[in-house]
């Protein structure tokens, strides 16, 4: 959040998304990232070549 650029609620606090929506978005981001827990040798496909 950038201070002063989002509307505040009655208490003067910035509105936050519902926790369920936040968790769902976080799970979606996590699933879309490459799996860094597997060793590089077990990843499918040929190794990438650097330019």
N, CA, C and O atoms as a GROMACS GRO file, in nm:
protein
  204
    1UNK      N    1   0.083  -0.118   0.000
    1UNK     CA    2   0.000   0.000   0.000
    1UNK      C    3   0.088   0.124   0.000
    1UNK      O    4   0.188   0.130   0.071
    2UNK      N    5   0.050   0.221  -0.078
    2UNK     CA    6   0.121   0.348  -0.079
    2UNK      C    7   0.041   0.444   0.007
    2UNK      O    8  -0.078   0.466  -0.016
    3UNK      N    9   0.107   0.500   0.107
    3UNK     CA   10   0.039   0.586   0.203
    3UNK      C   11  -0.036   0.700   0.134
    3UNK      O   12   0.021   0.771   0.050
    4UNK      N   13  -0.162   0.715   0.170
    4UNK     CA   14  -0.241   0.827   0.120
    4UNK      C   15  -0.304   0.804  -0.016
    4UNK      O   16  -0.375   0.892  -0.066
    5UNK      N   17  -0.282   0.688  -0.080
    5UNK     CA   18  -0.336   0.667  -0.214
    5UNK      C   19  -0.452   0.569  -0.218
    5UNK      O   20  -0.504   0.540  -0.326
    6UNK      N   21  -0.493   0.516  -0.104
    6UNK     CA   22  -0.608   0.427  -0.102
    6UNK      C   23  -0.711   0.482  -0.004
    6UNK      O   24  -0.674   0.542   0.097
    7UNK      N   25  -0.839   0.461  -0.032
    7UNK     CA   26  -0.941   0.512   0.060
    7UNK      C   27  -0.938   0.437   0.192
    7UNK      O   28  -0.900   0.320   0.198
    8UNK      N   29  -0.977   0.504   0.297
    8UNK     CA   30  -0.980   0.444   0.430
    8UNK      C   31  -1.124   0.420   0.472
    8UNK      O   32  -1.216   0.485   0.422
    9UNK      N   33  -1.143   0.327   0.565
    9UNK     CA   34  -1.277   0.298   0.616
    9UNK      C   35  -1.313   0.398   0.726
    9UNK      O   36  -1.243   0.496   0.747
   10UNK      N   37  -1.424   0.370   0.796
   10UNK     CA   38  -1.472   0.461   0.901
   10UNK      C   39  -1.371   0.478   1.014
   10UNK      O   40  -1.366   0.583   1.078
   11UNK      N   41  -1.290   0.377   1.038
   11UNK     CA   42  -1.190   0.382   1.146
   11UNK      C   43  -1.060   0.448   1.100
   11UNK      O   44  -0.968   0.465   1.180
   12UNK      N   45  -1.052   0.486   0.972
   12UNK     CA   46  -0.931   0.547   0.922
   12UNK      C   47  -0.826   0.446   0.879
   12UNK      O   48  -0.709   0.482   0.859
   13UNK      N   49  -0.866   0.320   0.865
   13UNK     CA   50  -0.772   0.214   0.826
   13UNK      C   51  -0.798   0.175   0.681
   13UNK      O   52  -0.911   0.184   0.634
   14UNK      N   53  -0.694   0.130   0.610
   14UNK     CA   54  -0.715   0.086   0.472
   14UNK      C   55  -0.795  -0.044   0.470
   14UNK      O   56  -0.775  -0.130   0.556
   15UNK      N   57  -0.884  -0.060   0.374
   15UNK     CA   58  -0.961  -0.184   0.365
   15UNK      C   59  -0.871  -0.299   0.320
   15UNK      O   60  -0.787  -0.282   0.232
   16UNK      N   61  -0.888  -0.414   0.380
   16UNK     CA   62  -0.811  -0.532   0.343
   16UNK      C   63  -0.905  -0.634   0.279
   16UNK      O   64  -1.023  -0.639   0.313
   17UNK      N   65  -0.852  -0.717   0.186
   17UNK     CA   66  -0.938  -0.817   0.125
   17UNK      C   67  -0.978  -0.922   0.228
   17UNK      O   68  -0.907  -0.943   0.326
   18UNK      N   69  -1.090  -0.988   0.208
   18UNK     CA   70  -1.129  -1.096   0.298
   18UNK      C   71  -1.018  -1.202   0.304
   18UNK      O   72  -0.953  -1.228   0.203
   19UNK      N   73  -0.997  -1.262   0.420
   19UNK     CA   74  -0.888  -1.358   0.438
   19UNK      C   75  -0.899  -1.475   0.341
   19UNK      O   76  -0.797  -1.524   0.293
   20UNK      N   77  -1.021  -1.521   0.312
   20UNK     CA   78  -1.038  -1.632   0.219
   20UNK      C   79  -0.986  -1.596   0.080
   20UNK      O   80  -0.919  -1.676   0.014
   21UNK      N   81  -1.018  -1.474   0.035
   21UNK     CA   82  -0.972  -1.428  -0.096
   21UNK      C   83  -0.819  -1.415  -0.096
   21UNK      O   84  -0.754  -1.453  -0.194
   22UNK      N   85  -0.763  -1.363   0.012
   22UNK     CA   86  -0.618  -1.347   0.022
   22UNK      C   87  -0.548  -1.483   0.015
   22UNK      O   88  -0.449  -1.498  -0.058
   23UNK      N   89  -0.598  -1.581   0.090
   23UNK     CA   90  -0.537  -1.714   0.092
   23UNK      C   91  -0.548  -1.780  -0.045
   23UNK      O   92  -0.453  -1.842  -0.091
   24UNK      N   93  -0.664  -1.768  -0.110
   24UNK     CA   94  -0.682  -1.827  -0.242
   24UNK      C   95  -0.584  -1.767  -0.342
   24UNK      O   96  -0.527  -1.840  -0.423
   25UNK      N   97  -0.564  -1.636  -0.338
   25UNK     CA   98  -0.470  -1.571  -0.429
   25UNK      C   99  -0.327  -1.615  -0.400
   25UNK      O  100  -0.248  -1.638  -0.492
   26UNK      N  101  -0.293  -1.628  -0.273
   26UNK     CA  102  -0.158  -1.671  -0.235
   26UNK      C  103  -0.133  -1.814  -0.283
   26UNK      O  104  -0.024  -1.844  -0.333
   27UNK      N  105  -0.231  -1.901  -0.269
   27UNK     CA  106  -0.217  -2.039  -0.317
   27UNK      C  107  -0.200  -2.042  -0.469
   27UNK      O  108  -0.119  -2.119  -0.521
   28UNK      N  109  -0.275  -1.959  -0.540
   28UNK     CA  110  -0.265  -1.954  -0.685
   28UNK      C  111  -0.126  -1.906  -0.727
   28UNK      O  112  -0.067  -1.961  -0.820
   29UNK      N  113  -0.073  -1.804  -0.659
   29UNK     CA  114   0.062  -1.757  -0.690
   29UNK      C  115   0.165  -1.866  -0.664
   29UNK      O  116   0.257  -1.885  -0.743
   30UNK      N  117   0.150  -1.937  -0.551
   30UNK     CA  118   0.244  -2.042  -0.516
   30UNK      C  119   0.244  -2.154  -0.620
   30UNK      O  120   0.349  -2.205  -0.658
   31UNK      N  121   0.126  -2.191  -0.667
   31UNK     CA  122   0.115  -2.299  -0.766
   31UNK      C  123   0.170  -2.257  -0.901
   31UNK      O  124   0.216  -2.342  -0.977
   32UNK      N  125   0.166  -2.128  -0.933
   32UNK     CA  126   0.212  -2.082  -1.063
   32UNK      C  127   0.364  -2.066  -1.069
   32UNK      O  128   0.420  -2.057  -1.178
   33UNK      N  129   0.430  -2.064  -0.954
   33UNK     CA  130   0.575  -2.052  -0.953
   33UNK      C  131   0.639  -2.187  -0.978
   33UNK      O  132   0.580  -2.290  -0.946
   34UNK      N  133   0.761  -2.189  -1.034
   34UNK     CA  134   0.829  -2.317  -1.054
   34UNK      C  135   0.855  -2.385  -0.920
   34UNK      O  136   0.874  -2.318  -0.818
   35UNK      N  137   0.855  -2.517  -0.921
   35UNK     CA  138   0.879  -2.594  -0.800
   35UNK      C  139   1.028  -2.593  -0.769
   35UNK      O  140   1.105  -2.660  -0.838
   36UNK      N  141   1.068  -2.521  -0.668
   36UNK     CA  142   1.210  -2.508  -0.633
   36UNK      C  143   1.254  -2.617  -0.535
   36UNK      O  144   1.371  -2.620  -0.495
   37UNK      N  145   1.163  -2.705  -0.496
   37UNK     CA  146   1.199  -2.808  -0.399
   37UNK      C  147   1.259  -2.931  -0.465
   37UNK      O  148   1.324  -3.011  -0.398
   38UNK      N  149   1.237  -2.948  -0.596
   38UNK     CA  150   1.294  -3.063  -0.665
   38UNK      C  151   1.437  -3.033  -0.705
   38UNK      O  152   1.468  -2.919  -0.741
   39UNK      N  153   1.526  -3.132  -0.700
   39UNK     CA  154   1.663  -3.112  -0.750
   39UNK      C  155   1.661  -3.080  -0.899
   39UNK      O  156   1.571  -3.125  -0.970
   40UNK      N  157   1.757  -3.005  -0.946
   40UNK     CA  158   1.762  -2.963  -1.086
   40UNK      C  159   1.768  -3.083  -1.180
   40UNK      O  160   1.712  -3.077  -1.289
   41UNK      N  161   1.835  -3.191  -1.142
   41UNK     CA  162   1.851  -3.307  -1.229
   41UNK      C  163   1.718  -3.378  -1.254
   41UNK      O  164   1.703  -3.442  -1.358
   42UNK      N  165   1.623  -3.368  -1.164
   42UNK     CA  166   1.497  -3.440  -1.181
   42UNK      C  167   1.393  -3.359  -1.257
   42UNK      O  168   1.284  -3.411  -1.284
   43UNK      N  169   1.422  -3.237  -1.293
   43UNK     CA  170   1.326  -3.156  -1.369
   43UNK      C  171   1.316  -3.210  -1.510
   43UNK      O  172   1.416  -3.255  -1.568
   44UNK      N  173   1.198  -3.205  -1.566
   44UNK     CA  174   1.178  -3.258  -1.700
   44UNK      C  175   1.230  -3.160  -1.804
   44UNK      O  176   1.234  -3.039  -1.782
   45UNK      N  177   1.271  -3.215  -1.918
   45UNK     CA  178   1.317  -3.134  -2.029
   45UNK      C  179   1.467  -3.111  -2.025
   45UNK      O  180   1.531  -3.128  -1.922
   46UNK      N  181   1.521  -3.070  -2.140
   46UNK     CA  182   1.665  -3.045  -2.147
   46UNK      C  183   1.702  -2.918  -2.071
   46UNK      O  184   1.617  -2.831  -2.051
   47UNK      N  185   1.827  -2.908  -2.029
   47UNK     CA  186   1.867  -2.786  -1.958
   47UNK      C  187   1.860  -2.666  -2.051
   47UNK      O  188   1.882  -2.677  -2.172
   48UNK      N  189   1.828  -2.552  -1.995
   48UNK     CA  190   1.821  -2.429  -2.074
   48UNK      C  191   1.961  -2.380  -2.106
   48UNK      O  192   2.052  -2.390  -2.023
   49UNK      N  193   1.976  -2.326  -2.226
   49UNK     CA  194   2.106  -2.272  -2.267
   49UNK      C  195   2.104  -2.121  -2.245
   49UNK      O  196   2.006  -2.054  -2.277
   50UNK      N  197   2.212  -2.070  -2.190
   50UNK     CA  198   2.223  -1.926  -2.168
   50UNK      C  199   2.273  -1.859  -2.294
   50UNK      O  200   2.358  -1.915  -2.365
   51UNK      N  201   2.223  -1.741  -2.324
   51UNK     CA  202   2.265  -1.668  -2.443
   51UNK      C  203   2.395  -1.597  -2.420
   51UNK      O  204   2.446  -1.530  -2.509
   0.00000   0.00000   0.00000
